[in-house]
Tab-separated table of N, CA and C in Angstrom:
chain	number	residue	atom	x	y	z
A	30	MET	N	8.595	40.389	110.636
A	30	MET	CA	7.357	39.826	110.198
A	30	MET	C	7.297	39.796	108.702
A	31	ALA	N	6.912	38.751	108.134
A	31	ALA	CA	6.890	38.624	106.641
A	31	ALA	C	5.683	39.332	106.087
A	32	ASP	N	5.751	39.753	104.838
A	32	ASP	CA	4.661	40.494	104.221
A	32	ASP	C	3.372	39.616	104.087
A	33	GLY	N	3.608	38.325	103.829
A	33	GLY	CA	2.445	37.411	103.765
A	33	GLY	C	1.704	37.291	105.034
A	34	ALA	N	2.427	37.290	106.155
A	34	ALA	CA	1.803	37.228	107.483
A	34	ALA	C	1.070	38.502	107.777
A	35	GLN	N	1.580	39.646	107.344
A	35	GLN	CA	0.898	40.896	107.558
A	35	GLN	C	-0.430	40.942	106.847
A	36	SER	N	-0.461	40.519	105.562
A	36	SER	CA	-1.694	40.603	104.823
A	36	SER	C	-2.715	39.580	105.311
A	37	ALA	N	-2.254	38.440	105.862
A	37	ALA	CA	-3.187	37.461	106.427
A	37	ALA	C	-3.786	37.997	107.691
A	38	GLU	N	-3.066	38.765	108.462
A	38	GLU	CA	-3.615	39.316	109.697
A	38	GLU	C	-4.558	40.493	109.462
A	39	ASN	N	-4.357	41.180	108.367
A	39	ASN	CA	-5.152	42.339	108.067
A	39	ASN	C	-6.316	41.964	107.102
A	40	PRO	N	-7.530	41.766	107.639
A	40	PRO	CA	-8.639	41.326	106.780
A	40	PRO	C	-9.089	42.435	105.817
A	41	GLY	N	-8.748	43.684	106.047
A	41	GLY	CA	-9.127	44.809	105.155
A	41	GLY	C	-8.314	44.837	103.874
A	42	ASP	N	-7.203	44.078	103.866
A	42	ASP	CA	-6.296	44.074	102.703
A	42	ASP	C	-6.944	43.178	101.621
A	43	THR	N	-7.382	43.770	100.512
A	43	THR	CA	-8.042	43.009	99.483
A	43	THR	C	-7.140	42.588	98.337
A	44	ARG	N	-5.853	42.898	98.438
A	44	ARG	CA	-4.914	42.508	97.381
A	44	ARG	C	-4.696	40.996	97.348
A	45	ASP	N	-4.447	40.499	96.162
A	45	ASP	CA	-4.094	39.062	95.996
A	45	ASP	C	-2.649	38.929	96.457
A	46	PRO	N	-2.331	37.983	97.382
A	46	PRO	CA	-0.934	37.880	97.853
A	46	PRO	C	0.044	37.528	96.750
A	47	GLY	N	-0.418	36.828	95.722
A	47	GLY	CA	0.469	36.464	94.612
A	47	GLY	C	0.805	37.607	93.648
A	48	SER	N	0.047	38.688	93.700
A	48	SER	CA	0.239	39.783	92.751
A	48	SER	C	0.965	40.959	93.345
A	49	THR	N	1.534	40.855	94.573
A	49	THR	CA	2.197	41.986	95.196
A	49	THR	C	3.506	42.219	94.502
A	50	PRO	N	3.929	43.468	94.281
A	50	PRO	CA	5.195	43.718	93.586
A	50	PRO	C	6.348	43.362	94.466
A	51	GLU	N	6.197	43.179	95.793
A	51	GLU	CA	7.262	42.799	96.666
A	51	GLU	C	7.578	41.312	96.570
A	52	ASP	N	6.692	40.521	95.941
A	52	ASP	CA	6.879	39.077	95.852
A	52	ASP	C	8.034	38.784	94.883
A	53	PRO	N	9.144	38.227	95.375
A	53	PRO	CA	10.273	37.965	94.460
A	53	PRO	C	10.024	36.897	93.466
A	54	ALA	N	9.046	36.023	93.738
A	54	ALA	CA	8.738	34.886	92.795
A	54	ALA	C	7.916	35.385	91.618
A	55	ALA	N	7.171	36.473	91.784
A	55	ALA	CA	6.314	36.961	90.688
A	55	ALA	C	7.204	37.791	89.719
A	56	PRO	N	7.163	37.445	88.423
A	56	PRO	CA	7.932	38.232	87.424
A	56	PRO	C	7.389	39.645	87.326
A	57	GLU	N	8.286	40.599	87.232
A	57	GLU	CA	7.884	42.002	87.129
A	57	GLU	C	7.809	42.384	85.659
A	58	SER	N	6.749	42.989	85.234
A	58	SER	CA	6.574	43.356	83.881
A	58	SER	C	7.451	44.599	83.590
A	59	ASP	N	7.698	44.816	82.284
A	59	ASP	CA	8.506	45.959	81.919
A	59	ASP	C	7.808	47.309	82.282
A	60	ALA	N	6.497	47.318	82.163
A	60	ALA	CA	5.743	48.575	82.550
A	60	ALA	C	5.895	48.864	84.023
A	61	GLN	N	5.810	47.805	84.866
A	61	GLN	CA	5.971	48.031	86.300
A	61	GLN	C	7.367	48.506	86.637
A	62	ARG	N	8.352	47.915	85.984
A	62	ARG	CA	9.721	48.321	86.253
A	62	ARG	C	9.970	49.776	85.783
A	63	ARG	N	9.445	50.130	84.601
A	63	ARG	CA	9.628	51.522	84.132
A	63	ARG	C	8.896	52.540	85.047
A	64	ARG	N	7.733	52.118	85.554
A	64	ARG	CA	7.001	53.012	86.401
A	64	ARG	C	7.761	53.206	87.725
A	65	ARG	N	8.282	52.096	88.287
A	65	ARG	CA	9.082	52.160	89.506
A	65	ARG	C	10.327	53.045	89.294
A	66	ARG	N	10.960	52.838	88.156
A	66	ARG	CA	12.220	53.629	87.840
A	66	ARG	C	11.922	55.071	87.700
A	67	ALA	N	10.796	55.399	86.991
A	67	ALA	CA	10.390	56.827	86.826
A	67	ALA	C	10.119	57.468	88.143
A	68	GLN	N	9.453	56.735	89.054
A	68	GLN	CA	9.167	57.275	90.389
A	68	GLN	C	10.451	57.539	91.138
A	69	PHE	N	11.401	56.555	91.051
A	69	PHE	CA	12.684	56.744	91.712
A	69	PHE	C	13.454	57.990	91.181
A	70	LEU	N	13.478	58.114	89.845
A	70	LEU	CA	14.172	59.240	89.257
A	70	LEU	C	13.497	60.598	89.590
A	71	ARG	N	12.174	60.628	89.690
A	71	ARG	CA	11.494	61.851	90.122
A	71	ARG	C	11.895	62.231	91.500
A	72	GLU	N	11.900	61.208	92.430
A	72	GLU	CA	12.247	61.469	93.842
A	72	GLU	C	13.729	61.906	93.962
A	73	LEU	N	14.587	61.273	93.151
A	73	LEU	CA	16.003	61.649	93.180
A	73	LEU	C	16.211	63.069	92.709
A	74	HIS	N	15.556	63.444	91.652
A	74	HIS	CA	15.641	64.823	91.139
A	74	HIS	C	15.136	65.828	92.171
A	75	GLU	N	14.013	65.495	92.839
A	75	GLU	CA	13.447	66.369	93.821
A	75	GLU	C	14.431	66.511	95.008
A	76	ALA	N	15.066	65.410	95.417
A	76	ALA	CA	16.020	65.468	96.537
A	76	ALA	C	17.226	66.305	96.166
A	77	LYS	N	17.742	66.199	94.924
A	77	LYS	CA	18.873	66.985	94.516
A	77	LYS	C	18.519	68.461	94.464
A	78	ALA	N	17.318	68.746	93.995
A	78	ALA	CA	16.873	70.158	93.930
A	78	ALA	C	16.783	70.760	95.313
A	79	LEU	N	16.221	69.987	96.233
A	79	LEU	CA	16.144	70.441	97.641
A	79	LEU	C	17.512	70.701	98.209
A	80	ARG	N	18.440	69.760	97.971
A	80	ARG	CA	19.785	69.933	98.487
A	80	ARG	C	20.463	71.177	97.863
A	81	ASP	N	20.222	71.413	96.550
A	81	ASP	CA	20.765	72.616	95.934
A	81	ASP	C	20.200	73.882	96.544
A	82	ARG	N	18.942	73.838	96.933
A	82	ARG	CA	18.352	75.051	97.525
A	82	ARG	C	18.867	75.345	98.910
A	83	VAL	N	19.105	74.300	99.658
A	83	VAL	CA	19.500	74.512	101.068
A	83	VAL	C	21.012	74.658	101.246
A	84	GLN	N	21.796	74.279	100.243
A	84	GLN	CA	23.264	74.386	100.297
A	84	GLN	C	23.811	75.088	99.071
A	85	PRO	N	23.512	76.403	98.909
A	85	PRO	CA	23.922	77.087	97.639
A	85	PRO	C	25.441	77.174	97.506
A	86	ARG	N	26.183	77.258	98.591
A	86	ARG	CA	27.630	77.361	98.498
A	86	ARG	C	28.225	76.106	97.947
A	87	ARG	N	27.722	74.992	98.395
A	87	ARG	CA	28.224	73.701	97.887
A	87	ARG	C	27.899	73.512	96.412
A	88	VAL	N	26.755	73.981	95.984
A	88	VAL	CA	26.325	73.901	94.579
A	88	VAL	C	27.261	74.743	93.729
A	89	LYS	N	27.544	75.934	94.163
A	89	LYS	CA	28.407	76.816	93.404
A	89	LYS	C	29.771	76.198	93.260
A	90	ALA	N	30.319	75.647	94.388
A	90	ALA	CA	31.630	75.003	94.305
A	90	ALA	C	31.601	73.799	93.306
A	91	ALA	N	30.569	73.015	93.353
A	91	ALA	CA	30.396	71.880	92.464
A	91	ALA	C	30.379	72.346	90.993
A	92	ARG	N	29.612	73.472	90.731
A	92	ARG	CA	29.623	73.996	89.381
A	92	ARG	C	30.992	74.448	88.902
A	93	MET	N	31.783	75.121	89.820
A	93	MET	CA	33.079	75.550	89.464
A	93	MET	C	34.041	74.325	89.203
A	94	ARG	N	33.922	73.309	90.031
A	94	ARG	CA	34.740	72.117	89.761
A	94	ARG	C	34.384	71.443	88.438
A	95	GLN	N	33.078	71.381	88.121
A	95	GLN	CA	32.657	70.819	86.841
A	95	GLN	C	33.167	71.663	85.686
A	96	ALA	N	33.124	72.989	85.789
A	96	ALA	CA	33.616	73.863	84.771
A	96	ALA	C	35.126	73.675	84.546
A	97	MET	N	35.861	73.464	85.658
A	97	MET	CA	37.305	73.262	85.553
A	97	MET	C	37.591	71.930	84.864
A	98	ARG	N	36.792	70.920	85.231
A	98	ARG	CA	36.953	69.592	84.558
A	98	ARG	C	36.698	69.712	83.045
A	99	MET	N	35.681	70.483	82.675
A	99	MET	CA	35.375	70.606	81.249
A	99	MET	C	36.430	71.410	80.517
A	100	ARG	N	37.039	72.398	81.220
A	100	ARG	CA	38.083	73.153	80.529
A	100	ARG	C	39.380	72.330	80.307
A	101	THR	N	39.610	71.393	81.260
A	101	THR	CA	40.850	70.630	81.148
A	101	THR	C	40.673	69.308	80.387
A	102	PHE	N	39.418	69.006	79.997
A	102	PHE	CA	39.149	67.766	79.273
A	102	PHE	C	39.734	67.858	77.881
A	103	ARG	N	40.392	66.777	77.475
A	103	ARG	CA	41.026	66.745	76.130
A	103	ARG	C	40.169	65.865	75.211
A	104	TRP	N	39.863	66.352	74.082
A	104	TRP	CA	39.106	65.580	73.072
A	104	TRP	C	40.020	64.657	72.440
């Protein structure tokens, strides 16, 4: 079901169909794009922190691999 059909069926939806961020024809402003990107990065950081908390052994191994890469890196 298309988004336009959903908003037409839902009379409680007061948004203008032309101004939805999902509309590919509407140009996205830089502020909207930055806001969406910031939200994505916050959620990504939160997911990584959660994974680090629930899998400490994997995190320690990843830190050791990164340290080894840094020791063997040649400037």
